[in-house]
DNA sequence: CGCGTTAGTTAGAAGCTATAACGCACTTCC
DNA sequence: GGAAGTGCGTTATAGCTTCTAACTAACGCG
């Protein structure tokens, strides 16, 4: 309906909100979300202190917006890779690149849950978009069904999967894609492999290989 | 050397430090580490404000001590399970129970890295203890070698493994044990499966099963 | 039993989030 | 075009935090 036809005030407001979020991301990229300071953002933006509250009701609301944007960015990245022909391996490297390009952004989504934040409905919708891409890729990869207890359970609990034509085995693999690669990525980005001398990229590649074996 | 023969002052100091950490854990268990307040701990302890700085040089040092205790607790839990005959599956459920008994403690170790904290040498030593138990369990489980690139790489980068008699394949499995189960646990404890209707326990069991297949 | 070490106190600086009250500018409508 | 209304940005302030400084009191060792 209204589309882009916003009033000048609304355009200005949206632009300032964008600048606030951009400075917030810069701050997060260096210090992490725990040290995110509204006052510091305002200072960098030339305006002083409480002016920010005209644009975001508080720290939690800003963080919520950042989380939603991070989800959106990841979903768009995966969708773009998928639409340009990427298969499961391509998606895996897309998510890895995305995570490494801004580790704090990754942890904002998949790290320790931030207190006082409860996911609004649209972020779970975006999360579903991500799962749709993953399940689609595994359907095309053609994974054989298994008789594991979880896959049987999953057969009766797949309402989160939009497309009912995707085999349950593909859903199963998509979930493992998520948990296993997150396991490697999360520990790698947190530096848990640092003192061990191993190359996380090879571990990641090996885990990816295992996801694709029959 | 000195052993337990501490002076009364040292005994008192150690006891107060223990009480401080205990109250800190109670606070963390409810609000998470980001809301950990030294002043609130001091208030609960009956003493006012800066007295805490006699026992911990600052917030970061207290958190460092908590992280070390959490590592110690996990390592002891796994060691106890292993010494009482637990195999790989038993260790998996031990770590799962440990994580679920206090999710915030789990995230303190394996969640988003806390800014300003750099792991002292002894926590990496405790981490090595944990890996030693895991690799030992997989050696006894008897896993076949694989010709994957990562296992080949691991064969030349296994200085983190204390015991050189453990086959590289067991090391490989222990690493996957770590990353895969962490992947499931982390996402489960953060509530990412909440809206999907699936049972994370079954997913966990299935991932565990996959770790044990030839 | 005295003297030094240590624990605890209050005061205060600097930082943060967030609210309240006010002024100015811009938009909108008659 | 002028008046009324909406929204932006300001300063002041309350209440929270970590952490330092200066001082006091108690404890224990020689």
PDB file of N, CA, C and O in Angstrom, chain A residues 25 65-83 90-111 122-123 125-134 177-179 181-182 185 189 204, chain B residues 187 192:
ATOM      1  N   UNK A  25      26.293  -1.707  15.232  1.00  0.00           N
ATOM      2  CA  UNK A  25      27.016  -2.860  14.702  1.00  0.00           C
ATOM      3  C   UNK A  25      28.517  -2.674  14.789  1.00  0.00           C
ATOM      4  O   UNK A  25      29.253  -3.600  15.135  1.00  0.00           O
ATOM      5  N   UNK A  65      16.000  -5.202  17.457  1.00  0.00           N
ATOM      6  CA  UNK A  65      16.068  -4.824  16.042  1.00  0.00           C
ATOM      7  C   UNK A  65      17.348  -5.351  15.396  1.00  0.00           C
ATOM      8  O   UNK A  65      17.337  -5.811  14.250  1.00  0.00           O
ATOM      9  N   UNK A  66      18.447  -5.304  16.139  1.00  0.00           N
ATOM     10  CA  UNK A  66      19.717  -5.813  15.597  1.00  0.00           C
ATOM     11  C   UNK A  66      19.632  -7.317  15.359  1.00  0.00           C
ATOM     12  O   UNK A  66      20.122  -7.819  14.341  1.00  0.00           O
ATOM     13  N   UNK A  67      19.019  -8.024  16.289  1.00  0.00           N
ATOM     14  CA  UNK A  67      18.882  -9.473  16.128  1.00  0.00           C
ATOM     15  C   UNK A  67      18.037  -9.777  14.898  1.00  0.00           C
ATOM     16  O   UNK A  67      18.371 -10.659  14.109  1.00  0.00           O
ATOM     17  N   UNK A  68      16.966  -9.025  14.727  1.00  0.00           N
ATOM     18  CA  UNK A  68      16.121  -9.270  13.570  1.00  0.00           C
ATOM     19  C   UNK A  68      16.889  -9.001  12.275  1.00  0.00           C
ATOM     20  O   UNK A  68      16.794  -9.762  11.304  1.00  0.00           O
ATOM     21  N   UNK A  69      17.672  -7.942  12.261  1.00  0.00           N
ATOM     22  CA  UNK A  69      18.476  -7.642  11.067  1.00  0.00           C
ATOM     23  C   UNK A  69      19.518  -8.722  10.818  1.00  0.00           C
ATOM     24  O   UNK A  69      19.807  -9.056   9.657  1.00  0.00           O
ATOM     25  N   UNK A  70      20.100  -9.245  11.884  1.00  0.00           N
ATOM     26  CA  UNK A  70      21.096 -10.308  11.715  1.00  0.00           C
ATOM     27  C   UNK A  70      20.440 -11.553  11.126  1.00  0.00           C
ATOM     28  O   UNK A  70      20.971 -12.165  10.187  1.00  0.00           O
ATOM     29  N   UNK A  71      19.286 -11.918  11.654  1.00  0.00           N
ATOM     30  CA  UNK A  71      18.542 -13.049  11.078  1.00  0.00           C
ATOM     31  C   UNK A  71      18.250 -12.795   9.602  1.00  0.00           C
ATOM     32  O   UNK A  71      18.442 -13.667   8.755  1.00  0.00           O
ATOM     33  N   UNK A  72      17.783 -11.599   9.333  1.00  0.00           N
ATOM     34  CA  UNK A  72      17.447 -11.231   7.957  1.00  0.00           C
ATOM     35  C   UNK A  72      18.674 -11.367   7.061  1.00  0.00           C
ATOM     36  O   UNK A  72      18.586 -11.891   5.942  1.00  0.00           O
ATOM     37  N   UNK A  73      19.813 -10.901   7.543  1.00  0.00           N
ATOM     38  CA  UNK A  73      21.035 -10.968   6.738  1.00  0.00           C
ATOM     39  C   UNK A  73      21.433 -12.409   6.458  1.00  0.00           C
ATOM     40  O   UNK A  73      21.789 -12.757   5.317  1.00  0.00           O
ATOM     41  N   UNK A  74      21.357 -13.254   7.470  1.00  0.00           N
ATOM     42  CA  UNK A  74      21.720 -14.651   7.266  1.00  0.00           C
ATOM     43  C   UNK A  74      20.755 -15.332   6.311  1.00  0.00           C
ATOM     44  O   UNK A  74      21.176 -16.057   5.391  1.00  0.00           O
ATOM     45  N   UNK A  75      19.477 -15.078   6.503  1.00  0.00           N
ATOM     46  CA  UNK A  75      18.485 -15.699   5.622  1.00  0.00           C
ATOM     47  C   UNK A  75      18.679 -15.240   4.183  1.00  0.00           C
ATOM     48  O   UNK A  75      18.621 -16.052   3.242  1.00  0.00           O
ATOM     49  N   UNK A  76      18.944 -13.958   3.986  1.00  0.00           N
ATOM     50  CA  UNK A  76      19.166 -13.446   2.628  1.00  0.00           C
ATOM     51  C   UNK A  76      20.416 -14.049   2.013  1.00  0.00           C
ATOM     52  O   UNK A  76      20.441 -14.380   0.820  1.00  0.00           O
ATOM     53  N   UNK A  77      21.457 -14.167   2.819  1.00  0.00           N
ATOM     54  CA  UNK A  77      22.698 -14.757   2.319  1.00  0.00           C
ATOM     55  C   UNK A  77      22.463 -16.181   1.838  1.00  0.00           C
ATOM     56  O   UNK A  77      22.896 -16.568   0.733  1.00  0.00           O
ATOM     57  N   UNK A  78      21.768 -16.962   2.648  1.00  0.00           N
ATOM     58  CA  UNK A  78      21.527 -18.354   2.270  1.00  0.00           C
ATOM     59  C   UNK A  78      20.592 -18.448   1.070  1.00  0.00           C
ATOM     60  O   UNK A  78      20.801 -19.248   0.155  1.00  0.00           O
ATOM     61  N   UNK A  79      19.583 -17.603   1.078  1.00  0.00           N
ATOM     62  CA  UNK A  79      18.637 -17.615  -0.045  1.00  0.00           C
ATOM     63  C   UNK A  79      19.348 -17.264  -1.350  1.00  0.00           C
ATOM     64  O   UNK A  79      19.130 -17.894  -2.396  1.00  0.00           O
ATOM     65  N   UNK A  80      20.214 -16.250  -1.281  1.00  0.00           N
ATOM     66  CA  UNK A  80      20.942 -15.843  -2.481  1.00  0.00           C
ATOM     67  C   UNK A  80      21.854 -16.959  -2.971  1.00  0.00           C
ATOM     68  O   UNK A  80      21.934 -17.231  -4.173  1.00  0.00           O
ATOM     69  N   UNK A  81      22.535 -17.614  -2.045  1.00  0.00           N
ATOM     70  CA  UNK A  81      23.402 -18.720  -2.445  1.00  0.00           C
ATOM     71  C   UNK A  81      22.579 -19.837  -3.074  1.00  0.00           C
ATOM     72  O   UNK A  81      22.963 -20.396  -4.118  1.00  0.00           O
ATOM     73  N   UNK A  82      21.469 -20.144  -2.463  1.00  0.00           N
ATOM     74  CA  UNK A  82      20.608 -21.221  -2.962  1.00  0.00           C
ATOM     75  C   UNK A  82      20.072 -20.890  -4.348  1.00  0.00           C
ATOM     76  O   UNK A  82      20.088 -21.730  -5.257  1.00  0.00           O
ATOM     77  N   UNK A  83      19.633 -19.652  -4.517  1.00  0.00           N
ATOM     78  CA  UNK A  83      19.052 -19.250  -5.797  1.00  0.00           C
ATOM     79  C   UNK A  83      20.098 -19.199  -6.911  1.00  0.00           C
ATOM     80  O   UNK A  83      19.763 -19.295  -8.089  1.00  0.00           O
ATOM     81  N   UNK A  90      27.711 -25.674  -0.667  1.00  0.00           N
ATOM     82  CA  UNK A  90      27.767 -24.235  -0.902  1.00  0.00           C
ATOM     83  C   UNK A  90      27.076 -23.460   0.208  1.00  0.00           C
ATOM     84  O   UNK A  90      27.568 -22.405   0.636  1.00  0.00           O
ATOM     85  N   UNK A  91      25.965 -23.974   0.682  1.00  0.00           N
ATOM     86  CA  UNK A  91      25.266 -23.312   1.786  1.00  0.00           C
ATOM     87  C   UNK A  91      26.112 -23.342   3.055  1.00  0.00           C
ATOM     88  O   UNK A  91      26.159 -22.372   3.807  1.00  0.00           O
ATOM     89  N   UNK A  92      26.775 -24.466   3.266  1.00  0.00           N
ATOM     90  CA  UNK A  92      27.616 -24.574   4.464  1.00  0.00           C
ATOM     91  C   UNK A  92      28.723 -23.520   4.447  1.00  0.00           C
ATOM     92  O   UNK A  92      28.979 -22.853   5.451  1.00  0.00           O
ATOM     93  N   UNK A  93      29.352 -23.361   3.303  1.00  0.00           N
ATOM     94  CA  UNK A  93      30.428 -22.369   3.249  1.00  0.00           C
ATOM     95  C   UNK A  93      29.877 -20.951   3.288  1.00  0.00           C
ATOM     96  O   UNK A  93      30.537 -20.040   3.782  1.00  0.00           O
ATOM     97  N   UNK A  94      28.673 -20.774   2.788  1.00  0.00           N
ATOM     98  CA  UNK A  94      28.059 -19.444   2.880  1.00  0.00           C
ATOM     99  C   UNK A  94      27.819 -19.075   4.337  1.00  0.00           C
ATOM    100  O   UNK A  94      28.123 -17.944   4.759  1.00  0.00           O
ATOM    101  N   UNK A  95      27.309 -20.005   5.116  1.00  0.00           N
ATOM    102  CA  UNK A  95      27.037 -19.687   6.521  1.00  0.00           C
ATOM    103  C   UNK A  95      28.354 -19.523   7.285  1.00  0.00           C
ATOM    104  O   UNK A  95      28.472 -18.651   8.159  1.00  0.00           O
ATOM    105  N   UNK A  96      29.347 -20.306   6.896  1.00  0.00           N
ATOM    106  CA  UNK A  96      30.650 -20.163   7.559  1.00  0.00           C
ATOM    107  C   UNK A  96      31.256 -18.793   7.260  1.00  0.00           C
ATOM    108  O   UNK A  96      31.762 -18.108   8.155  1.00  0.00           O
ATOM    109  N   UNK A  97      31.223 -18.395   5.995  1.00  0.00           N
ATOM    110  CA  UNK A  97      31.750 -17.084   5.646  1.00  0.00           C
ATOM    111  C   UNK A  97      30.980 -15.982   6.361  1.00  0.00           C
ATOM    112  O   UNK A  97      31.569 -15.013   6.859  1.00  0.00           O
ATOM    113  N   UNK A  98      29.680 -16.151   6.383  1.00  0.00           N
ATOM    114  CA  UNK A  98      28.842 -15.142   7.036  1.00  0.00           C
ATOM    115  C   UNK A  98      29.216 -15.015   8.508  1.00  0.00           C
ATOM    116  O   UNK A  98      29.336 -13.914   9.045  1.00  0.00           O
ATOM    117  N   UNK A  99      29.398 -16.133   9.156  1.00  0.00           N
ATOM    118  CA  UNK A  99      29.723 -16.111  10.590  1.00  0.00           C
ATOM    119  C   UNK A  99      31.098 -15.490  10.829  1.00  0.00           C
ATOM    120  O   UNK A  99      31.270 -14.664  11.724  1.00  0.00           O
ATOM    121  N   UNK A 100      32.057 -15.860   9.999  1.00  0.00           N
ATOM    122  CA  UNK A 100      33.404 -15.360  10.233  1.00  0.00           C
ATOM    123  C   UNK A 100      33.567 -13.888   9.870  1.00  0.00           C
ATOM    124  O   UNK A 100      34.463 -13.222  10.388  1.00  0.00           O
ATOM    125  N   UNK A 101      32.693 -13.408   9.009  1.00  0.00           N
ATOM    126  CA  UNK A 101      32.795 -11.996   8.652  1.00  0.00           C
ATOM    127  C   UNK A 101      32.415 -11.088   9.822  1.00  0.00           C
ATOM    128  O   UNK A 101      32.777  -9.915   9.842  1.00  0.00           O
ATOM    129  N   UNK A 102      31.681 -11.615  10.774  1.00  0.00           N
ATOM    130  CA  UNK A 102      31.309 -10.828  11.950  1.00  0.00           C
ATOM    131  C   UNK A 102      30.904 -11.783  13.065  1.00  0.00           C
ATOM    132  O   UNK A 102      29.705 -12.020  13.288  1.00  0.00           O
ATOM    133  N   UNK A 103      31.884 -12.295  13.785  1.00  0.00           N
ATOM    134  CA  UNK A 103      31.578 -13.302  14.817  1.00  0.00           C
ATOM    135  C   UNK A 103      30.580 -12.821  15.865  1.00  0.00           C
ATOM    136  O   UNK A 103      29.727 -13.600  16.319  1.00  0.00           O
ATOM    137  N   UNK A 104      30.682 -11.548  16.243  1.00  0.00           N
ATOM    138  CA  UNK A 104      29.767 -11.071  17.273  1.00  0.00           C
ATOM    139  C   UNK A 104      28.321 -11.094  16.790  1.00  0.00           C
ATOM    140  O   UNK A 104      27.401 -11.304  17.566  1.00  0.00           O
ATOM    141  N   UNK A 105      28.155 -10.866  15.494  1.00  0.00           N
ATOM    142  CA  UNK A 105      26.797 -10.937  14.937  1.00  0.00           C
ATOM    143  C   UNK A 105      26.281 -12.372  15.010  1.00  0.00           C
ATOM    144  O   UNK A 105      25.113 -12.606  15.331  1.00  0.00           O
ATOM    145  N   UNK A 106      27.172 -13.314  14.724  1.00  0.00           N
ATOM    146  CA  UNK A 106      26.775 -14.720  14.836  1.00  0.00           C
ATOM    147  C   UNK A 106      26.364 -15.061  16.270  1.00  0.00           C
ATOM    148  O   UNK A 106      25.315 -15.679  16.496  1.00  0.00           O
ATOM    149  N   UNK A 107      27.177 -14.633  17.225  1.00  0.00           N
ATOM    150  CA  UNK A 107      26.866 -14.940  18.625  1.00  0.00           C
ATOM    151  C   UNK A 107      25.611 -14.224  19.099  1.00  0.00           C
ATOM    152  O   UNK A 107      24.936 -14.682  20.018  1.00  0.00           O
ATOM    153  N   UNK A 108      25.322 -13.088  18.498  1.00  0.00           N
ATOM    154  CA  UNK A 108      24.100 -12.383  18.870  1.00  0.00           C
ATOM    155  C   UNK A 108      22.881 -13.260  18.595  1.00  0.00           C
ATOM    156  O   UNK A 108      21.892 -13.239  19.332  1.00  0.00           O
ATOM    157  N   UNK A 109      22.957 -14.055  17.542  1.00  0.00           N
ATOM    158  CA  UNK A 109      21.844 -14.937  17.205  1.00  0.00           C
ATOM    159  C   UNK A 109      21.958 -16.276  17.912  1.00  0.00           C
ATOM    160  O   UNK A 109      21.019 -16.739  18.548  1.00  0.00           O
ATOM    161  N   UNK A 110      23.109 -16.899  17.787  1.00  0.00           N
ATOM    162  CA  UNK A 110      23.244 -18.294  18.209  1.00  0.00           C
ATOM    163  C   UNK A 110      24.083 -18.488  19.461  1.00  0.00           C
ATOM    164  O   UNK A 110      24.368 -19.619  19.837  1.00  0.00           O
ATOM    165  N   UNK A 111      24.473 -17.429  20.103  1.00  0.00           N
ATOM    166  CA  UNK A 111      25.265 -17.553  21.316  1.00  0.00           C
ATOM    167  C   UNK A 111      24.391 -17.567  22.556  1.00  0.00           C
ATOM    168  O   UNK A 111      23.207 -17.928  22.503  1.00  0.00           O
ATOM    169  N   UNK A 122       8.383 -12.385  14.093  1.00  0.00           N
ATOM    170  CA  UNK A 122       8.991 -12.330  12.763  1.00  0.00           C
ATOM    171  C   UNK A 122      10.367 -12.988  12.734  1.00  0.00           C
ATOM    172  O   UNK A 122      10.776 -13.486  11.691  1.00  0.00           O
ATOM    173  N   UNK A 123      11.087 -12.995  13.864  1.00  0.00           N
ATOM    174  CA  UNK A 123      12.382 -13.666  13.814  1.00  0.00           C
ATOM    175  C   UNK A 123      12.202 -15.177  13.669  1.00  0.00           C
ATOM    176  O   UNK A 123      12.989 -15.828  12.978  1.00  0.00           O
ATOM    177  N   UNK A 125       9.844 -16.454  12.082  1.00  0.00           N
ATOM    178  CA  UNK A 125       9.478 -16.603  10.671  1.00  0.00           C
ATOM    179  C   UNK A 125      10.734 -16.617   9.797  1.00  0.00           C
ATOM    180  O   UNK A 125      10.858 -17.426   8.871  1.00  0.00           O
ATOM    181  N   UNK A 126      11.675 -15.736  10.101  1.00  0.00           N
ATOM    182  CA  UNK A 126      12.917 -15.715   9.334  1.00  0.00           C
ATOM    183  C   UNK A 126      13.694 -17.007   9.557  1.00  0.00           C
ATOM    184  O   UNK A 126      14.284 -17.571   8.634  1.00  0.00           O
ATOM    185  N   UNK A 127      13.683 -17.479  10.799  1.00  0.00           N
ATOM    186  CA  UNK A 127      14.344 -18.753  11.088  1.00  0.00           C
ATOM    187  C   UNK A 127      13.721 -19.869  10.242  1.00  0.00           C
ATOM    188  O   UNK A 127      14.429 -20.764   9.764  1.00  0.00           O
ATOM    189  N   UNK A 128      12.430 -19.803  10.066  1.00  0.00           N
ATOM    190  CA  UNK A 128      11.779 -20.800   9.221  1.00  0.00           C
ATOM    191  C   UNK A 128      12.225 -20.677   7.762  1.00  0.00           C
ATOM    192  O   UNK A 128      12.373 -21.686   7.071  1.00  0.00           O
ATOM    193  N   UNK A 129      12.428 -19.448   7.315  1.00  0.00           N
ATOM    194  CA  UNK A 129      12.969 -19.257   5.963  1.00  0.00           C
ATOM    195  C   UNK A 129      14.284 -19.997   5.805  1.00  0.00           C
ATOM    196  O   UNK A 129      14.526 -20.689   4.803  1.00  0.00           O
ATOM    197  N   UNK A 130      15.143 -19.837   6.801  1.00  0.00           N
ATOM    198  CA  UNK A 130      16.453 -20.498   6.754  1.00  0.00           C
ATOM    199  C   UNK A 130      16.276 -22.001   6.669  1.00  0.00           C
ATOM    200  O   UNK A 130      16.906 -22.671   5.830  1.00  0.00           O
ATOM    201  N   UNK A 131      15.419 -22.532   7.516  1.00  0.00           N
ATOM    202  CA  UNK A 131      15.219 -23.980   7.507  1.00  0.00           C
ATOM    203  C   UNK A 131      14.614 -24.439   6.177  1.00  0.00           C
ATOM    204  O   UNK A 131      14.908 -25.550   5.710  1.00  0.00           O
ATOM    205  N   UNK A 132      13.794 -23.615   5.576  1.00  0.00           N
ATOM    206  CA  UNK A 132      13.215 -23.980   4.282  1.00  0.00           C
ATOM    207  C   UNK A 132      14.303 -24.141   3.222  1.00  0.00           C
ATOM    208  O   UNK A 132      14.294 -25.099   2.432  1.00  0.00           O
ATOM    209  N   UNK A 133      15.259 -23.222   3.202  1.00  0.00           N
ATOM    210  CA  UNK A 133      16.364 -23.337   2.255  1.00  0.00           C
ATOM    211  C   UNK A 133      17.162 -24.614   2.518  1.00  0.00           C
ATOM    212  O   UNK A 133      17.483 -25.377   1.595  1.00  0.00           O
ATOM    213  N   UNK A 134      17.455 -24.875   3.781  1.00  0.00           N
ATOM    214  CA  UNK A 134      18.254 -26.053   4.122  1.00  0.00           C
ATOM    215  C   UNK A 134      17.524 -27.342   3.735  1.00  0.00           C
ATOM    216  O   UNK A 134      18.109 -28.246   3.116  1.00  0.00           O
ATOM    217  N   UNK A 177      22.560 -30.573   9.981  1.00  0.00           N
ATOM    218  CA  UNK A 177      23.357 -29.513   9.359  1.00  0.00           C
ATOM    219  C   UNK A 177      23.461 -28.330  10.308  1.00  0.00           C
ATOM    220  O   UNK A 177      24.547 -27.807  10.577  1.00  0.00           O
ATOM    221  N   UNK A 178      22.335 -27.950  10.821  1.00  0.00           N
ATOM    222  CA  UNK A 178      22.273 -26.814  11.733  1.00  0.00           C
ATOM    223  C   UNK A 178      23.090 -27.080  12.995  1.00  0.00           C
ATOM    224  O   UNK A 178      23.998 -26.315  13.343  1.00  0.00           O
ATOM    225  N   UNK A 179      22.784 -28.162  13.696  1.00  0.00           N
ATOM    226  CA  UNK A 179      23.415 -28.383  14.995  1.00  0.00           C
ATOM    227  C   UNK A 179      24.904 -28.693  14.862  1.00  0.00           C
ATOM    228  O   UNK A 179      25.714 -28.172  15.625  1.00  0.00           O
ATOM    229  N   UNK A 181      27.126 -28.013  12.323  1.00  0.00           N
ATOM    230  CA  UNK A 181      27.956 -26.906  11.856  1.00  0.00           C
ATOM    231  C   UNK A 181      27.971 -25.777  12.881  1.00  0.00           C
ATOM    232  O   UNK A 181      29.004 -25.120  13.080  1.00  0.00           O
ATOM    233  N   UNK A 182      26.854 -25.584  13.541  1.00  0.00           N
ATOM    234  CA  UNK A 182      26.855 -24.602  14.623  1.00  0.00           C
ATOM    235  C   UNK A 182      27.823 -25.029  15.721  1.00  0.00           C
ATOM    236  O   UNK A 182      28.532 -24.184  16.297  1.00  0.00           O
ATOM    237  N   UNK A 185      31.353 -24.209  14.380  1.00  0.00           N
ATOM    238  CA  UNK A 185      31.520 -22.761  14.221  1.00  0.00           C
ATOM    239  C   UNK A 185      31.553 -22.048  15.557  1.00  0.00           C
ATOM    240  O   UNK A 185      32.411 -21.190  15.797  1.00  0.00           O
ATOM    241  N   UNK A 189      34.729 -19.950  16.736  1.00  0.00           N
ATOM    242  CA  UNK A 189      34.675 -18.500  16.894  1.00  0.00           C
ATOM    243  C   UNK A 189      34.947 -18.088  18.331  1.00  0.00           C
ATOM    244  O   UNK A 189      35.435 -16.984  18.591  1.00  0.00           O
ATOM    245  N   UNK A 204      35.507 -28.581  10.007  1.00  0.00           N
ATOM    246  CA  UNK A 204      34.233 -28.150   9.424  1.00  0.00           C
ATOM    247  C   UNK A 204      33.959 -28.904   8.134  1.00  0.00           C
ATOM    248  O   UNK A 204      32.860 -29.443   7.916  1.00  0.00           O
TER     249      UNK A 204
ATOM    250  N   UNK B 187      21.942 -25.085  21.236  1.00  0.00           N
ATOM    251  CA  UNK B 187      20.719 -24.573  20.623  1.00  0.00           C
ATOM    252  C   UNK B 187      19.495 -24.919  21.473  1.00  0.00           C
ATOM    253  O   UNK B 187      18.561 -24.130  21.583  1.00  0.00           O
ATOM    254  N   UNK B 192      16.184 -22.536  20.921  1.00  0.00           N
ATOM    255  CA  UNK B 192      15.950 -22.432  19.489  1.00  0.00           C
ATOM    256  C   UNK B 192      15.025 -23.515  18.955  1.00  0.00           C
ATOM    257  O   UNK B 192      14.534 -23.402  17.834  1.00  0.00           O
TER     258      UNK B 192
END
